[in-house]
Short mmCIF file of C-alpha atoms and ligand atoms in Angstrom, two decimals:
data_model
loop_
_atom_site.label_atom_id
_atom_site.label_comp_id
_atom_site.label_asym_id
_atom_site.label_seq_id
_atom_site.Cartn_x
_atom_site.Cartn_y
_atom_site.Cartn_z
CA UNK U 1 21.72 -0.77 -5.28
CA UNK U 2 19.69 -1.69 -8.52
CA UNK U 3 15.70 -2.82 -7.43
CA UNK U 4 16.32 -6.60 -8.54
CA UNK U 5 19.78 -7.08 -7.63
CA UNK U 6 18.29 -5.85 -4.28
CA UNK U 7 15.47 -7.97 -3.68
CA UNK U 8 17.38 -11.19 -5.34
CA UNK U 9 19.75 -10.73 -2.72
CA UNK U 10 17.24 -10.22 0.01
CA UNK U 11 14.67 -12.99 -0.81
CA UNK U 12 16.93 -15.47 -3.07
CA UNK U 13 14.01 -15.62 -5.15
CA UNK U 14 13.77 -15.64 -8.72
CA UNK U 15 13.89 -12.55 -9.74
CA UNK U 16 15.57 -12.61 -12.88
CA UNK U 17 12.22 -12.68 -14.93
CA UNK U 18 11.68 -9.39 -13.68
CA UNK U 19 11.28 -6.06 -16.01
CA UNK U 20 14.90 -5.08 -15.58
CA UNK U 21 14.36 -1.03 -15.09
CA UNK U 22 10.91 -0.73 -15.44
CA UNK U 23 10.63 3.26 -15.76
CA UNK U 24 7.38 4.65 -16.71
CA UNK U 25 6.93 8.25 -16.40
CA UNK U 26 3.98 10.09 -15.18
CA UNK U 27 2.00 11.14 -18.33
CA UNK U 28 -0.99 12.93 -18.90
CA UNK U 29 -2.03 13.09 -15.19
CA UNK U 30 -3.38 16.32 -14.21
CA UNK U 31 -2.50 17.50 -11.03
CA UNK U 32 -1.66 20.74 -8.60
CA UNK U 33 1.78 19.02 -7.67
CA UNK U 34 4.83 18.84 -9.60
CA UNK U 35 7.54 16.28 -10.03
CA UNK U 36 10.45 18.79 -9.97
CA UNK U 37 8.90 20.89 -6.81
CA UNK U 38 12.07 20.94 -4.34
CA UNK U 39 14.62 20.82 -6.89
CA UNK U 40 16.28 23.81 -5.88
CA UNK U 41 14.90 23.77 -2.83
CA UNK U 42 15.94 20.16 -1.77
CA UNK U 43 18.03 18.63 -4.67
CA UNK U 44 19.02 15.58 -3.00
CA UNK U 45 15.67 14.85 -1.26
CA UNK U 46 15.93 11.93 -3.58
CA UNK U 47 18.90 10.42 -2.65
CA UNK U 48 18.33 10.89 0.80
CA UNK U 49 14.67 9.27 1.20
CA UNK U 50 15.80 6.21 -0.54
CA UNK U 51 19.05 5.61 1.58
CA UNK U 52 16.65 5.74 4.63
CA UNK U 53 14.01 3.95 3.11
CA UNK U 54 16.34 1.03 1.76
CA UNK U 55 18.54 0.40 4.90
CA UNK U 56 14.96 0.00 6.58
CA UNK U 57 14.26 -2.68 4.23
CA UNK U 58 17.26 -4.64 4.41
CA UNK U 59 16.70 -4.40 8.52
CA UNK U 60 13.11 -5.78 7.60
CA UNK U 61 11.85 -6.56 4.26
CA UNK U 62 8.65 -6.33 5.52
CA UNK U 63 9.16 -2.46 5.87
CA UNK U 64 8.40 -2.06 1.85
CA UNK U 65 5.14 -3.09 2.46
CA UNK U 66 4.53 -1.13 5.92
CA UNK U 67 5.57 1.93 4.00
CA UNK U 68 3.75 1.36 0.57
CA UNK U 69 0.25 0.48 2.74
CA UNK U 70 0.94 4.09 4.80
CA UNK U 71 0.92 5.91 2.03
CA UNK U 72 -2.24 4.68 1.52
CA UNK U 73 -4.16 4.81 4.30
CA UNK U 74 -3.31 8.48 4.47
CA UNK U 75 -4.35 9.63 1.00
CA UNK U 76 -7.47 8.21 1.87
CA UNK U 77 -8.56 10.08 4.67
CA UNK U 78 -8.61 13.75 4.11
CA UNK U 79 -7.03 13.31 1.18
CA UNK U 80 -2.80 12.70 1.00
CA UNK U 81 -1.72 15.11 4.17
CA UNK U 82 -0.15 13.01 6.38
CA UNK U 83 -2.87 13.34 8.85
CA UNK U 84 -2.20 9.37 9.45
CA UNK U 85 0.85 10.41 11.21
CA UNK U 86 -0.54 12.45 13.87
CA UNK U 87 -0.41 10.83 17.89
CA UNK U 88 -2.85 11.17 19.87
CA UNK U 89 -5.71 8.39 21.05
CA UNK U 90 -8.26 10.34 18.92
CA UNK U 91 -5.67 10.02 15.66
CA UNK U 92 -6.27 8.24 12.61
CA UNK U 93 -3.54 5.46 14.31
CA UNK U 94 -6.13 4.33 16.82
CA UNK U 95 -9.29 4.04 14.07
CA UNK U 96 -10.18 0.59 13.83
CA UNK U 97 -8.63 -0.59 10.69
CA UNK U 98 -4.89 0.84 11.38
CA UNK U 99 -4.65 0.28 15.46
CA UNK U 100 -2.23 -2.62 15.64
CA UNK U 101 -1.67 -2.78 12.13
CA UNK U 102 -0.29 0.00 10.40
CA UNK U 103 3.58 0.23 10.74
CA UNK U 104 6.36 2.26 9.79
CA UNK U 105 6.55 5.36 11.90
CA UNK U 106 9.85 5.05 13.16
CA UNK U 107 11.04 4.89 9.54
CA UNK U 108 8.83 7.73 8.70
CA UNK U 109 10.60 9.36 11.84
CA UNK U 110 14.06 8.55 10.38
CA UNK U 111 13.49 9.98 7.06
CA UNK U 112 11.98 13.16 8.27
CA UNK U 113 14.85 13.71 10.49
CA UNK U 114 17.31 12.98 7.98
CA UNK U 115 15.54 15.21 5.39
CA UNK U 116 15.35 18.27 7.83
CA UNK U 117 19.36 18.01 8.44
CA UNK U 118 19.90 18.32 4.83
CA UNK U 119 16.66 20.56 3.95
CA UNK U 120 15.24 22.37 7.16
CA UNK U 121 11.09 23.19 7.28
CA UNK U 122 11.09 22.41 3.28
CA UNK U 123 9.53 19.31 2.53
CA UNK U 124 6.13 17.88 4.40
CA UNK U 125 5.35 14.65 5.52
CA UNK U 126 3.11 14.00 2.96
CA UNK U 127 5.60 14.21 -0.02
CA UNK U 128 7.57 12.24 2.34
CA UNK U 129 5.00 9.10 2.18
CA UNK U 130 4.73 9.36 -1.33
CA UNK U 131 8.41 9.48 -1.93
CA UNK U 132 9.10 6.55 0.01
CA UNK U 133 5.88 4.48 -0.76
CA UNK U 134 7.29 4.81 -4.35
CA UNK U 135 11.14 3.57 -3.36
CA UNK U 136 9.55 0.66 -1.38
CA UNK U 137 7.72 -0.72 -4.53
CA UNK U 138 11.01 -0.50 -6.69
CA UNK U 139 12.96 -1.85 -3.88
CA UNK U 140 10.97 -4.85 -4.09
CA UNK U 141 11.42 -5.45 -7.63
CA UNK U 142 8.31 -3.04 -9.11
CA UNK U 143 7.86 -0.64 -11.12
CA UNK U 144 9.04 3.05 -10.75
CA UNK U 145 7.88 6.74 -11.28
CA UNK U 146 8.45 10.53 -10.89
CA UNK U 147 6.54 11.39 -7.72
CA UNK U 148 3.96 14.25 -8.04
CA UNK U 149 5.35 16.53 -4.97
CA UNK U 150 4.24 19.70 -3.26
CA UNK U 151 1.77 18.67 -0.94
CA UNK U 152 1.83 20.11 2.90
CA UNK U 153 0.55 18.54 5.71
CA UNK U 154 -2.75 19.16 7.79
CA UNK U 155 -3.75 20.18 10.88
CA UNK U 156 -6.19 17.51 11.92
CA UNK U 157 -6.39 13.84 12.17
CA UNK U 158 -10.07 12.37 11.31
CA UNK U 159 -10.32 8.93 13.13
CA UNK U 160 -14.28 8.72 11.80
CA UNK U 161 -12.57 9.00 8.46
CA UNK U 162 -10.38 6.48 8.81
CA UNK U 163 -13.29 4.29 10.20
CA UNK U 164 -15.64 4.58 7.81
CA UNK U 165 -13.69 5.23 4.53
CA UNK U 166 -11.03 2.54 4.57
CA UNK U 167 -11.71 -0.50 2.95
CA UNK U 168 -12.35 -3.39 5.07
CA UNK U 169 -11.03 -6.95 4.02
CA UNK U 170 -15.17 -8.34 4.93
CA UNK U 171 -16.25 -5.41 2.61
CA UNK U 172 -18.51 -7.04 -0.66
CA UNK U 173 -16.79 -5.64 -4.31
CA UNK U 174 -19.87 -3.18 -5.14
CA UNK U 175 -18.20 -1.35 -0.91
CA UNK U 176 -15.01 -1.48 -2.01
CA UNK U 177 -15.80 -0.26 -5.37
CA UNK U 178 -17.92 2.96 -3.58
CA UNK U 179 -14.86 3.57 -1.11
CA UNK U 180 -12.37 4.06 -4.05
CA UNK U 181 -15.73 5.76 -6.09
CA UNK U 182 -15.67 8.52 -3.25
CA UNK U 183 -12.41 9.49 -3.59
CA UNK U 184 -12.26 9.60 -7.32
CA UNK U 185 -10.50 6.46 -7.97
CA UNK U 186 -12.73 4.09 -10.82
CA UNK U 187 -12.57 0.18 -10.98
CA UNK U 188 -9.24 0.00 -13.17
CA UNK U 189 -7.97 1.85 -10.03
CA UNK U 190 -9.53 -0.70 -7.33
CA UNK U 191 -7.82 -3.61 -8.87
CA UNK U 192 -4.80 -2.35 -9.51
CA UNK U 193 -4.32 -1.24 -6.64
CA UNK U 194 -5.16 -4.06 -5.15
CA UNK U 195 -2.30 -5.64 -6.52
CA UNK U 196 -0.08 -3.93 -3.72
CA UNK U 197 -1.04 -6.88 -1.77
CA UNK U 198 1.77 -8.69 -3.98
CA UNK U 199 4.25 -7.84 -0.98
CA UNK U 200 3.28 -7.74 2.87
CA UNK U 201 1.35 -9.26 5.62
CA UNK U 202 -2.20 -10.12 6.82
CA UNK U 203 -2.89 -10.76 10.41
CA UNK U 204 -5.07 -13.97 11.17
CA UNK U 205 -8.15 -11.64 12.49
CA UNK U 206 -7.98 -10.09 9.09
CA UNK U 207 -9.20 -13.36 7.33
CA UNK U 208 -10.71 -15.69 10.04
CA UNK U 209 -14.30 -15.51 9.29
CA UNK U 210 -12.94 -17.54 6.16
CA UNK U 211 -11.88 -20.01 8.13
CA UNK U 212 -14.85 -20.73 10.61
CA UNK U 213 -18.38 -20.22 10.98
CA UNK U 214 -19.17 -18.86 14.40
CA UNK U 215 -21.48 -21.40 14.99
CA UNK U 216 -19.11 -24.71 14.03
CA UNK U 217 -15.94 -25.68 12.32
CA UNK U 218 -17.05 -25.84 8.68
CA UNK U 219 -15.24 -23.57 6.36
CA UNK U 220 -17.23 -20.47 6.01
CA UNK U 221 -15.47 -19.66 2.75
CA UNK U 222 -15.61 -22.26 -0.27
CA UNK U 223 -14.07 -19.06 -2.59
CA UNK U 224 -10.58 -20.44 -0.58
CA UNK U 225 -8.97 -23.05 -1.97
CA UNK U 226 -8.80 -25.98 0.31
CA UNK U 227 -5.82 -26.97 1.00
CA UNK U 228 -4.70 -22.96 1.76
CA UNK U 229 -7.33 -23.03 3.87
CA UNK U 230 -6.12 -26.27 5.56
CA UNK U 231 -3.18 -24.65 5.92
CA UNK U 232 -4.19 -21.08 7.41
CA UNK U 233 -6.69 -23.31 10.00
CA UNK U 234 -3.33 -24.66 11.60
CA UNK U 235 -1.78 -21.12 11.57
CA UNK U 236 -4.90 -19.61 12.94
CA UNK U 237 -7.01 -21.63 14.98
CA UNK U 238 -10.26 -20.39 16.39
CA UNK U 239 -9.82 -17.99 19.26
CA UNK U 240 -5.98 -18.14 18.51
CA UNK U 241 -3.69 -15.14 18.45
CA UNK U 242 -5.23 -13.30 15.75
CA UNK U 243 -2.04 -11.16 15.63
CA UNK U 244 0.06 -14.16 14.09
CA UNK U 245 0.58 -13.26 10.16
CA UNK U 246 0.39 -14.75 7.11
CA UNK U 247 1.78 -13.44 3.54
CA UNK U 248 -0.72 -11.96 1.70
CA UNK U 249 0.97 -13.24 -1.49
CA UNK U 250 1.55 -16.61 -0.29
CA UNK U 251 3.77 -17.30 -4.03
CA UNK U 252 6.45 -14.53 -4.03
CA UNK U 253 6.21 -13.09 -0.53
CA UNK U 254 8.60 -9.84 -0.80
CA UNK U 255 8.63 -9.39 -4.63
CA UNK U 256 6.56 -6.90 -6.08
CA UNK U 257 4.96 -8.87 -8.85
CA UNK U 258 1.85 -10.16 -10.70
CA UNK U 259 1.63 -13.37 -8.85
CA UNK U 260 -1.02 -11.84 -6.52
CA UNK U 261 -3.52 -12.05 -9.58
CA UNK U 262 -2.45 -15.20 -10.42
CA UNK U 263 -3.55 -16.37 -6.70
CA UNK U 264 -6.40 -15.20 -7.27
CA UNK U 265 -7.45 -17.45 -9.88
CA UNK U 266 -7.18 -20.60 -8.10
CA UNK U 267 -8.85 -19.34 -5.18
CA UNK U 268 -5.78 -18.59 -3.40
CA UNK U 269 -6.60 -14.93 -2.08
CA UNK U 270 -5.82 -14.47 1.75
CA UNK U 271 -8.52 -11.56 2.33
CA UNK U 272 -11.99 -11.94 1.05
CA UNK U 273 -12.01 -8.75 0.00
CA UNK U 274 -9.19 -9.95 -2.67
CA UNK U 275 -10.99 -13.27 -3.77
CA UNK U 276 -13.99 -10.75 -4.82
CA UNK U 277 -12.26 -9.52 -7.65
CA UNK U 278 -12.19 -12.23 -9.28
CA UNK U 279 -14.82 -14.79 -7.37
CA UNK U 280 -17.70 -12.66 -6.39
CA UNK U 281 -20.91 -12.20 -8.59
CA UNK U 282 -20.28 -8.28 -9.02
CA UNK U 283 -16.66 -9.50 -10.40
CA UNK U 284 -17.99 -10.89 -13.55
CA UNK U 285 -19.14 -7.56 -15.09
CA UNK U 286 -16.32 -5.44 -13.12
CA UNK U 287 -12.99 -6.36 -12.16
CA UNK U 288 -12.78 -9.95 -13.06
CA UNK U 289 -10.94 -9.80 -16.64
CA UNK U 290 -8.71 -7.34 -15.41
CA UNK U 291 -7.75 -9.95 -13.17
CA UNK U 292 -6.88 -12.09 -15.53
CA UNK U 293 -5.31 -9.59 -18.30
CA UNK U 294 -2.69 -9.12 -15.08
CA UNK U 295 -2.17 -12.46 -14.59
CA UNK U 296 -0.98 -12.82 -17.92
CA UNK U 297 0.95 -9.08 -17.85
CA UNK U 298 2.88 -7.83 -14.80
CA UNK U 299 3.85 -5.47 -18.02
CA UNK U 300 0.16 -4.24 -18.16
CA UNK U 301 -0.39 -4.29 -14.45
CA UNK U 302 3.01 -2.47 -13.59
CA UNK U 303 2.14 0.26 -15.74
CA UNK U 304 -1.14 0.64 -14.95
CA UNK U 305 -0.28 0.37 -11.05
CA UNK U 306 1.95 3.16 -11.99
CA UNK U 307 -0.78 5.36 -13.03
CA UNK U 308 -3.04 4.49 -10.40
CA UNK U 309 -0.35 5.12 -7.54
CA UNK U 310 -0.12 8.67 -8.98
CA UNK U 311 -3.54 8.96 -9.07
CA UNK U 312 -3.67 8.04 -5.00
CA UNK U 313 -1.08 10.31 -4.24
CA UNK U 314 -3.14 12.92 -6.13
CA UNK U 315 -6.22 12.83 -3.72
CA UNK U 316 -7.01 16.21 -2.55
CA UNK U 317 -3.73 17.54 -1.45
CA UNK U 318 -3.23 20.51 0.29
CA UNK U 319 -1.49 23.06 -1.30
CA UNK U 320 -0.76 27.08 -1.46
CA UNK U 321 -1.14 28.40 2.24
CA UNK U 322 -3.20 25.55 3.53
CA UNK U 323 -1.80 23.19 5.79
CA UNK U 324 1.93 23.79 6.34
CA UNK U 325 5.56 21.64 6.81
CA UNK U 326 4.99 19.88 10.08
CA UNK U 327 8.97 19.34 11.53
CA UNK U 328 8.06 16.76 13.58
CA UNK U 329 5.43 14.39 11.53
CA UNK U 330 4.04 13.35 14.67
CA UNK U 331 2.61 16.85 15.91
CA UNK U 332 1.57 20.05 14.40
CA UNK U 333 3.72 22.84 14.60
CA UNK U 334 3.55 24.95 17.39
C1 LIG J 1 -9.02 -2.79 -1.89
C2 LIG J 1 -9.22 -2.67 -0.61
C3 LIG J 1 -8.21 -3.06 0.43
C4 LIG J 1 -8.46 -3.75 1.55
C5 LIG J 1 -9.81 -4.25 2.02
C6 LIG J 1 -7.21 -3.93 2.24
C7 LIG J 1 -7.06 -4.58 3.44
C8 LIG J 1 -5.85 -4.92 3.99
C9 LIG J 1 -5.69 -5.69 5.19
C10 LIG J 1 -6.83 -6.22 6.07
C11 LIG J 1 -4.37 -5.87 5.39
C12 LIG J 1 -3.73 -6.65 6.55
C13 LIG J 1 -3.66 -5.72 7.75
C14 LIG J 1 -3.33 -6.44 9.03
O1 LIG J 1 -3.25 -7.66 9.06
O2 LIG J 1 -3.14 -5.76 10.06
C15 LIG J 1 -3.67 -5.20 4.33
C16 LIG J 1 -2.32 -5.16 4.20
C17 LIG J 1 -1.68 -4.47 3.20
N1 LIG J 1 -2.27 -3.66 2.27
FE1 LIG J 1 -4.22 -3.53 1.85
N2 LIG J 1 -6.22 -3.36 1.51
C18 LIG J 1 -6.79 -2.80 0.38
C19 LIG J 1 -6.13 -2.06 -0.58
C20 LIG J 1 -4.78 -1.78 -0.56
C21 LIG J 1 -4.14 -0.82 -1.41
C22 LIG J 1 -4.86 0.10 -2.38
C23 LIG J 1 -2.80 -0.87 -1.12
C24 LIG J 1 -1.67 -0.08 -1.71
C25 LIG J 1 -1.64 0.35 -2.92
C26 LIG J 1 -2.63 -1.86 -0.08
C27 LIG J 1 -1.44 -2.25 0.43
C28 LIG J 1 -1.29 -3.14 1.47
C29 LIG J 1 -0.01 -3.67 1.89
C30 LIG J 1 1.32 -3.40 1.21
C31 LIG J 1 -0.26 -4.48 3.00
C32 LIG J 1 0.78 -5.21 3.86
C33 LIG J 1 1.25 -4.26 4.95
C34 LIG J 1 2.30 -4.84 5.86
O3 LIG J 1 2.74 -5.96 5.70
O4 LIG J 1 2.66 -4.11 6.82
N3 LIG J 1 -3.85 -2.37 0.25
N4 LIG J 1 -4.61 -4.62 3.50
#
């Protein structure tokens, strides 16, 4: 099914204003992988990561998110190797910014086993994250790309990794901005990838200390505009179920667009970290017109999101004889 006929049918929302088949192709990015790497070797791999990937969505919209945010998190410890999929309590699942919040291993699952039917011990988990990170943000109305493929999947998880190089939504811009800096992604590439927070869900822990001060009830955050904060107070009260969510684009929920920027300018960014990009003192001489140039673009920031996603998914892969193709994504191979 066509990305916008897709997600106007899913969300009823306006989608119509939408880049109708928004293709940019991967140009001029240098990398080890390949866009064409299993074409003989796993022609349809295609085909058959999107079918997965898109009934998921219509089950739960939510999923495009889940999937996009994995895809993340992994490239960003030990580079893109699927080490985020690894059990095991000393796995990146159980670091302290993905326990009880990360999602989408079942799906992950589902693909993998459908993948190994058609295409046994060929294609890793990694390329599998990329692949469907990528379907998720055209199947919510985004922008789309060849995938960069060949990567295999290591042999170790690194929950210190995950604990001390994923952003944190209290991190100040000049943190977040050294995060990204450390694994060779520049400020163009911190707020536009940012942007992926136009689809998905923040839980109410992930925000709070906007709400309150831990001493009293004033708002601790006068970045948030009041009435969303008004708002998110009666969703979240203090020592409330901090699990309960919010969207963290609270104008197009499921529809990968530039209204998260827009948010942004009036003061209507869920996690602090977001509201820095545009609010904070560091923003001014960093990331703040950017902001704004999206605002007035989803052109500019879809094809720039493009090039940053590629850049992500280019983070020290393994290739050649390290690593290898895990058959279960959960586990090394035996
Ligand atoms: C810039 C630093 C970033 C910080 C501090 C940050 C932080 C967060 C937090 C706290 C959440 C909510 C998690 C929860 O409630 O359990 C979240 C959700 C999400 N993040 Fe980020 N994030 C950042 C960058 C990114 C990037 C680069 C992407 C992808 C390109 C991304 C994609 C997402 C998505 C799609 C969700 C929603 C997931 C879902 O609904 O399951 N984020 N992020």
């Amino acid at each position: 099914m066509h990305a916008v006929a897709f997600i106007m049918k899913k969300s009823g929302s306006n989608a119509c204003l939408l880049l109708v088949g928004f293709f940019v192709f991967a140009a001029g990015v240098r990398s080890q992988l390949t866009t064409d790497y299993y074409k003989t070797t796993c022609p349809n791999l295609p085909k058959i990561v999107r079918k997965v990937v898109q009934s998921a969505i219509m089950n739960e919209t939510r999923m495009a998110a889940s999937l996009l945010r994995l895809h993340f998190h992994d490239c960003f410890v030990n580079g893109c190797d699927a080490s985020i999929l690894l059990d095991g309590s000393d796995g990146e699942k159980y670091a302290f910014p993905n326990v009880n919040s990360v999602r989408g291993f079942e799906v992950v699952d589902a693909i993998k086993s459908a993948v190994e039917s058609a295409c046994n011990e060929t294609v890793s988990c990694a390329d599998i994250l990329a692949i469907a990170a990528r379907d998720s943000v055209v199947l919510s109305g985004g922008p789309s790309w060849r995938v960069s493929l060949g990567r295999r999947d290591g042999l170790v998880a690194n929950q210190t990794g995950a604990n001390n190089n994923l952003p944190s939504p209290t991190d100040a811009l000049d943190t977040i901005i050294s995060k990204f800096a450390a694994v060779g992604l520049n400020v163009t590439d911190v707020v536009t990838l940012s942007g992926g927070h136009t689809i998905g869900q923040a839980r109410c822990t992930t925000f709070s200390t906007r709400l309150y001060n831990f001493s009293g009830t004033d708002a601790a955050d006068t970045t948030l505009n009041s009435n969303l904060a008004s708002q998110l107070e009666a969703l979240c009260p203090e020592n409330g179920d901090g699990n309960v969510t919010t969207s963290l684009d609270q104008n197009s929920t499921d529809l990968f667009d530039n209204h998260y920027f827009k948010n942004l300018l009036s003061n209507k960014g869920i996690l602090f970290s977001d509201q820095e990009l545009y609010s904070s003192d560091a923003a001014a001489s960093t990331t703040m017109s950017l902001v704004e140039s999206y605002s007035n673009s989803s052109y500019l920031f879809f094809q720039n999101f493009v090039n940053s996603m590629i850049k992500m998914g280019n983070i020290s892969p393994l290739t050649g004889s390290n690593g290898e193709i895990r058959t279960n994504c959960r586990v090394i191979n035996s």
